[in-house]
Coordinates of C-alpha atoms in Angstrom, one line a residue:
X14 CA 11.1 -50.0 -158.1
X15 CA 9.3 -51.3 -155.0
X16 CA 6.1 -52.6 -155.6
X17 CA 3.7 -53.2 -153.0
X18 CA 0.5 -55.5 -153.3
X19 CA -2.2 -54.4 -151.2
X20 CA -5.7 -55.1 -150.3
X21 CA -8.4 -52.6 -149.7
X22 CA -10.5 -54.9 -147.0
X23 CA -8.5 -53.6 -144.0
X24 CA -7.5 -50.4 -142.5
X25 CA -3.9 -51.6 -142.2
X26 CA -2.9 -50.8 -146.1
X27 CA -4.3 -47.4 -145.6
X28 CA -2.4 -46.5 -142.5
X29 CA 0.9 -48.1 -144.1
X30 CA 0.6 -46.0 -146.6
X31 CA 0.2 -42.9 -144.9
X32 CA 3.0 -44.0 -142.9
X33 CA 5.4 -44.3 -145.9
X34 CA 4.1 -40.6 -147.1
X35 CA 4.8 -39.2 -143.6
X36 CA 8.5 -40.6 -143.8
X37 CA 8.5 -40.2 -147.5
X38 CA 12.3 -38.4 -147.6
X39 CA 13.5 -41.8 -145.6
X40 CA 12.0 -44.3 -147.6
X41 CA 12.6 -42.3 -151.1
X42 CA 9.0 -42.6 -152.0
X43 CA 9.4 -41.9 -155.6
X44 CA 11.1 -45.6 -155.7
X45 CA 7.4 -46.9 -154.5
X46 CA 4.4 -47.9 -156.3
X47 CA 1.2 -49.2 -154.7
X48 CA -1.1 -51.7 -156.6
X49 CA -4.4 -52.4 -154.8
X50 CA -6.2 -55.6 -155.3
X51 CA -9.5 -54.1 -154.6
X52 CA -11.9 -51.3 -155.9
X53 CA -12.7 -49.6 -152.7
X54 CA -10.1 -47.0 -151.9
X55 CA -12.4 -44.9 -149.6
X56 CA -10.1 -45.6 -146.5
X57 CA -7.2 -44.1 -148.3
X58 CA -6.4 -40.7 -147.6
X59 CA -3.1 -40.2 -149.2
X60 CA -3.2 -41.6 -152.5
X61 CA -2.5 -37.9 -154.3
X62 CA 0.8 -38.2 -152.9
X63 CA 1.7 -41.7 -154.3
X64 CA 1.8 -43.5 -157.6
X65 CA -0.7 -46.2 -157.8
X66 CA -3.1 -48.7 -160.2
X67 CA -5.8 -50.8 -159.3
X68 CA -6.0 -54.4 -160.2
X69 CA -9.0 -56.1 -158.5
X70 CA -9.5 -59.7 -158.4
X71 CA -9.2 -61.8 -161.4
X72 CA -7.9 -58.5 -163.5
X73 CA -5.0 -59.6 -165.4
X74 CA -3.2 -56.2 -164.8
X75 CA -1.1 -57.6 -162.0
X76 CA 0.8 -59.8 -164.1
X77 CA 1.8 -56.9 -166.3
X78 CA 3.8 -55.6 -163.5
X79 CA 5.8 -58.6 -162.8
X80 CA 6.6 -59.2 -166.5
X81 CA 7.7 -56.0 -166.9
X82 CA 10.0 -56.0 -163.8
X83 CA 13.7 -55.9 -164.0
X84 CA 16.7 -57.8 -161.7
X85 CA 16.9 -54.8 -159.3
X86 CA 12.8 -54.4 -158.8
X87 CA 11.2 -55.8 -155.6
X88 CA 7.6 -56.8 -154.7
X89 CA 6.6 -56.6 -151.4
X90 CA 3.2 -58.7 -150.8
X91 CA 1.1 -57.2 -148.0
X92 CA -1.1 -60.6 -147.3
X93 CA -0.6 -63.5 -149.5
X94 CA -4.3 -64.4 -150.4
X95 CA -4.7 -63.5 -153.9
X96 CA -4.8 -66.5 -156.2
X97 CA -3.4 -64.6 -158.8
X98 CA -0.2 -64.5 -156.8
X99 CA 0.1 -68.2 -156.2
X100 CA 0.4 -68.6 -160.2
X101 CA 2.8 -65.7 -160.8
X102 CA 5.0 -66.7 -157.8
X103 CA 5.5 -70.1 -159.0
X104 CA 7.8 -68.9 -161.4
X105 CA 11.2 -68.7 -159.4
X106 CA 12.2 -65.7 -161.1
X107 CA 9.3 -63.5 -159.8
X108 CA 9.6 -65.1 -156.3
X109 CA 12.9 -64.3 -155.8
X110 CA 12.3 -60.7 -156.2
X111 CA 9.4 -60.8 -153.7
X112 CA 8.9 -60.5 -150.2
X113 CA 5.6 -61.8 -148.3
X114 CA 4.5 -60.0 -145.0
X115 CA 2.8 -62.3 -143.4
X116 CA -0.9 -61.2 -142.0
X117 CA -1.9 -64.3 -140.0
X118 CA -4.8 -66.0 -142.2
X119 CA -2.3 -66.1 -145.5
X120 CA 0.1 -68.6 -143.7
X121 CA -2.6 -70.5 -141.1
X122 CA -4.6 -71.2 -144.4
X123 CA -1.9 -73.8 -145.3
X124 CA -2.1 -75.3 -142.2
X125 CA -5.9 -76.0 -141.8
X126 CA -7.0 -79.6 -143.1
X127 CA -8.9 -79.4 -146.4
X128 CA -9.6 -81.9 -149.3
X129 CA -11.3 -79.8 -152.2
X130 CA -9.3 -79.9 -155.6
X131 CA -9.3 -75.8 -155.8
X132 CA -7.4 -76.3 -151.9
X133 CA -5.0 -78.7 -153.3
X134 CA -4.2 -76.8 -156.7
X135 CA -3.6 -73.7 -154.6
X136 CA -1.5 -75.3 -151.8
X137 CA 0.7 -76.7 -154.4
X138 CA 1.3 -73.3 -156.0
X139 CA 1.8 -71.8 -152.3
X140 CA 4.6 -74.4 -151.7
X141 CA 6.5 -74.0 -154.6
X142 CA 6.2 -70.1 -154.3
X143 CA 6.9 -69.8 -150.7
X144 CA 10.0 -71.8 -150.5
X145 CA 11.5 -69.4 -153.3
X146 CA 10.6 -66.2 -151.8
X147 CA 13.5 -63.7 -151.5
X148 CA 12.2 -63.0 -147.9
X149 CA 9.5 -62.9 -145.4
X150 CA 8.2 -60.2 -143.1
X151 CA 6.3 -60.8 -139.8
X152 CA 5.6 -59.2 -136.1
X153 CA 5.6 -62.6 -134.5
X154 CA 8.8 -64.8 -134.8
X155 CA 6.9 -68.1 -134.5
X156 CA 5.0 -67.5 -137.9
X157 CA 8.4 -67.2 -139.9
X158 CA 9.3 -70.6 -137.9
X159 CA 5.8 -72.4 -139.1
X160 CA 6.7 -70.8 -142.8
X161 CA 9.8 -72.4 -143.0
X162 CA 8.7 -75.6 -141.4
X163 CA 6.0 -75.9 -143.6
X164 CA 7.0 -74.7 -146.9
X165 CA 10.7 -74.9 -146.8
X166 CA 11.2 -71.1 -147.2
X167 CA 15.4 -70.5 -147.2
X168 CA 15.3 -67.0 -148.0
X169 CA 16.1 -64.2 -145.6
X170 CA 13.7 -62.9 -142.9
X171 CA 12.5 -59.6 -141.3
X172 CA 10.6 -58.5 -138.5
X173 CA 8.4 -55.5 -139.0
X174 CA 5.0 -54.3 -137.7
X175 CA 2.3 -52.1 -138.9
X176 CA 1.7 -48.9 -137.6
X177 CA -1.5 -49.3 -135.6
X178 CA -4.6 -47.8 -137.1
X179 CA -6.0 -46.5 -133.6
X180 CA -5.2 -43.9 -131.4
X181 CA -4.2 -45.4 -128.2
X182 CA -3.7 -42.3 -126.3
X183 CA -4.1 -42.1 -122.4
X184 CA -6.0 -38.8 -123.3
X185 CA -8.8 -40.9 -124.3
X186 CA -11.7 -40.5 -121.5
X187 CA -11.6 -43.4 -118.9
X188 CA -14.7 -44.8 -117.6
X189 CA -15.9 -44.5 -114.1
X190 CA -18.0 -47.7 -114.5
X191 CA -18.5 -50.6 -112.1
X192 CA -19.5 -53.0 -115.0
X193 CA -16.8 -54.9 -116.1
X194 CA -16.7 -54.7 -120.0
X195 CA -15.4 -57.9 -121.9
X196 CA -14.7 -58.1 -125.7
X197 CA -14.8 -61.7 -127.1
X198 CA -12.8 -62.0 -130.4
X199 CA -12.1 -59.6 -133.1
X200 CA -14.2 -60.1 -136.1
X201 CA -16.7 -62.6 -137.7
X202 CA -14.4 -64.9 -138.6
X203 CA -15.2 -68.4 -137.3
X204 CA -11.6 -69.2 -136.2
X205 CA -12.4 -66.6 -133.2
X206 CA -14.4 -69.5 -131.8
X207 CA -16.8 -67.1 -130.0
X208 CA -19.4 -70.1 -128.9
X209 CA -16.6 -71.7 -126.8
X210 CA -15.7 -68.6 -125.2
X211 CA -19.4 -67.6 -124.4
X212 CA -19.7 -71.2 -122.7
X213 CA -16.6 -70.5 -120.4
X214 CA -17.8 -67.1 -119.6
X215 CA -21.5 -67.8 -118.8
X216 CA -20.3 -68.8 -115.4
X217 CA -20.3 -65.1 -114.7
X218 CA -23.3 -64.5 -116.6
X219 CA -25.0 -63.3 -113.0
X220 CA -22.2 -61.1 -112.4
X221 CA -22.2 -57.0 -113.5
X222 CA -20.9 -57.5 -116.7
X223 CA -21.2 -56.9 -120.6
X224 CA -20.1 -59.0 -123.4
X225 CA -19.3 -57.3 -126.7
X226 CA -18.7 -59.0 -129.9
X227 CA -17.2 -57.3 -133.2
X228 CA -18.8 -58.8 -136.0
X229 CA -18.9 -56.1 -138.4
X230 CA -16.1 -57.6 -140.8
X231 CA -14.4 -60.8 -141.5
X232 CA -15.3 -64.1 -143.3
X233 CA -18.2 -64.6 -141.5
X234 CA -19.9 -61.9 -143.7
X235 CA -19.2 -64.3 -146.7
X236 CA -21.6 -66.4 -148.5
X237 CA -23.1 -69.4 -146.2
X238 CA -20.8 -68.1 -143.1
X239 CA -23.1 -65.5 -142.6
X240 CA -25.0 -68.4 -141.0
X241 CA -22.3 -68.3 -138.2
X242 CA -22.8 -64.7 -137.6
X243 CA -26.3 -65.3 -136.9
X244 CA -25.6 -68.5 -134.5
X245 CA -23.2 -66.3 -132.6
X246 CA -25.3 -63.7 -132.1
X247 CA -28.3 -66.3 -130.8
X248 CA -25.8 -68.1 -128.7
X249 CA -25.1 -64.8 -127.1
X250 CA -28.3 -63.4 -126.4
X251 CA -29.3 -66.9 -124.9
X252 CA -26.6 -67.3 -122.7
X253 CA -26.2 -63.1 -121.4
X254 CA -29.0 -61.9 -122.5
X255 CA -29.2 -57.9 -122.4
X256 CA -25.9 -58.3 -121.0
X257 CA -24.5 -59.3 -124.8
X258 CA -23.9 -56.3 -127.1
X259 CA -23.1 -57.7 -130.8
X260 CA -21.5 -55.1 -132.8
X261 CA -22.6 -55.4 -136.4
X262 CA -22.0 -52.1 -137.7
X263 CA -18.6 -50.9 -138.7
X264 CA -16.9 -48.2 -136.8
X265 CA -14.5 -45.5 -138.0
X266 CA -11.3 -45.7 -136.5
X267 CA -11.7 -42.8 -133.9
X268 CA -15.1 -44.1 -132.7
X269 CA -13.6 -47.8 -132.2
X270 CA -10.4 -46.4 -130.4
X271 CA -13.0 -45.0 -128.1
X272 CA -14.8 -47.9 -127.8
X273 CA -11.7 -50.2 -126.9
X274 CA -10.5 -47.6 -124.0
X275 CA -13.8 -48.5 -122.2
X276 CA -13.1 -52.4 -122.4
X277 CA -11.4 -53.8 -119.2
X278 CA -10.7 -57.5 -120.6
X279 CA -9.9 -59.1 -124.1
X280 CA -10.3 -62.6 -124.6
X281 CA -9.1 -64.4 -127.8
X282 CA -9.5 -68.1 -128.4
X283 CA -8.2 -68.2 -132.0
X284 CA -5.9 -71.5 -132.7
X285 CA -3.5 -68.8 -134.6
X286 CA -1.9 -65.5 -134.5
X287 CA -4.8 -63.0 -135.5
X288 CA -6.5 -59.8 -134.0
X289 CA -3.2 -57.7 -133.7
X290 CA -4.9 -54.6 -134.6
X291 CA -7.2 -55.1 -131.3
X292 CA -4.5 -56.6 -129.5
X293 CA -1.6 -54.1 -129.5
X294 CA -4.1 -51.2 -128.8
X295 CA -5.7 -52.9 -125.6
X296 CA -2.4 -53.5 -124.2
X297 CA -1.3 -49.9 -125.1
X298 CA -4.3 -48.9 -123.0
X299 CA -3.4 -51.1 -120.3
X300 CA -6.2 -53.8 -120.5
X301 CA -6.3 -57.3 -119.3
X302 CA -5.5 -59.9 -122.6
X303 CA -6.5 -63.4 -122.5
X304 CA -5.0 -65.6 -125.3
X305 CA -4.4 -69.4 -125.9
X306 CA -1.0 -70.4 -124.6
X307 CA -0.3 -72.4 -127.7
X308 CA -0.6 -69.7 -130.0
X309 CA 2.8 -67.8 -131.6
X310 CA 1.2 -64.7 -130.6
X311 CA 1.4 -65.7 -127.2
X312 CA 4.9 -67.2 -127.3
X313 CA 5.8 -63.4 -128.6
X314 CA 4.3 -61.3 -126.0
X315 CA 5.7 -63.4 -123.2
X316 CA 8.9 -63.5 -124.5
X317 CA 8.9 -59.3 -124.6
X318 CA 8.0 -59.6 -121.0
X319 CA 4.4 -58.6 -121.5
X320 CA 2.0 -60.3 -118.7
X321 CA -0.2 -62.0 -120.7
X322 CA -3.2 -64.6 -119.6
X323 CA -4.0 -68.1 -120.6
X324 CA -7.6 -68.4 -122.1
X325 CA -7.5 -72.4 -121.6
X326 CA -7.2 -71.3 -117.6
X327 CA -10.5 -69.2 -117.5
X328 CA -12.6 -72.2 -116.5
X329 CA -11.1 -72.5 -113.4
X330 CA -11.2 -68.8 -112.5
X331 CA -13.6 -67.1 -110.0
X332 CA -15.0 -63.9 -111.3
X333 CA -12.3 -61.4 -109.1
X334 CA -9.4 -63.4 -110.7
X335 CA -10.8 -63.3 -114.0
X336 CA -11.6 -59.7 -113.7
X337 CA -8.3 -58.4 -112.0
X338 CA -4.8 -57.0 -112.9
X339 CA -2.2 -55.4 -111.3
X340 CA -1.9 -52.0 -111.8
X341 CA 2.2 -52.3 -112.1
X342 CA 1.5 -55.2 -114.9
X343 CA -0.6 -52.8 -117.0
X344 CA 1.6 -50.2 -116.8
X345 CA 4.5 -52.4 -117.9
X346 CA 2.7 -54.0 -120.7
X347 CA 1.9 -50.2 -122.0
X348 CA 5.6 -49.6 -121.7
X349 CA 6.7 -52.5 -123.8
X350 CA 3.9 -52.4 -126.6
X351 CA 4.5 -48.8 -126.8
X352 CA 8.0 -49.0 -127.3
X353 CA 7.8 -51.9 -129.9
X354 CA 5.4 -49.8 -131.9
X355 CA 7.0 -46.7 -131.6
X356 CA 7.0 -45.3 -135.4
X357 CA 10.9 -44.7 -135.1
X358 CA 11.1 -48.2 -134.8
X359 CA 8.7 -49.1 -137.7
X360 CA 10.8 -46.7 -139.8
X361 CA 13.8 -48.6 -139.0
X362 CA 12.2 -52.1 -139.6
X363 CA 10.5 -51.1 -142.8
X364 CA 13.7 -49.6 -144.4
X365 CA 15.4 -52.8 -143.5
X366 CA 12.8 -54.4 -145.7
X367 CA 12.8 -52.0 -148.5
X368 CA 16.6 -51.7 -148.7
X369 CA 17.7 -55.5 -148.5
X370 CA 19.2 -57.4 -151.4
X371 CA 17.4 -60.2 -151.8

């Protein structure tokens, strides 16, 4: 049996389940069982076609599946954020049967300086668990290198991407506008460093621009971090006035895809791999993208041959240089990413993960 452990706070798990159902014969879907660590299943449209259970935060049911597992069973953990898994996987037997699919924040959580007792406890359990995992899956090769360096992982490694949650079609309506539409960041998480980007872009405030900022999901809406969202909105209006457009309400995927198609430039200033769900569609729709050149994502795309721009250089760019991108580079990026995310490639990649001997 192959057990998939997925959260329900993102659109990726729902799209992944749809993907496996679509190719159920190739994946022998009867071998797969899905365990959701959240209770909101409204994004999932294929649940009638799969076997699943719900084991929300702090619910002991998750332990039961590991306790009952046999030597040939496999657990694919789509994002290692649940503290219950830190405890379960500290048992080497269960860790050896498990594969961790890195999402980003679940890896970089351990790379941030923290001093609390809870953090130190989590990290001690995570280090023991990750070191013994049967395998690690990622999109960006540099993330596996970080996991090996930080946690001493010596198990198998796989490279597999998730199906995009958005329709990235050239059939989406093209805009004839003259205004330059710029998106800053991808969520309300403070790792987006929105305000730093605003200050860099403020030199273009007198130009014909709009600054869009997705803030409808992410850690910024949790507890005290809601204050961060307020600060971002306040600074956005202060620097750009009516040219600033905070996106505070969640959009359905179809509507969000149409919104992305209207954009011209994406600016990320994360210190880590993050926001691939925005990044890949933007490249597939031939948009200009800025990333920090120090991130694993930048190096990954550069190695693929994607024409990517360095966010650190924005303060030295005049507006025309910032806004412009050669048409041949746009087409090149579109072709590369479309090939990387082609479903036949994703099927091959995930079959390697599911059928691997650990």
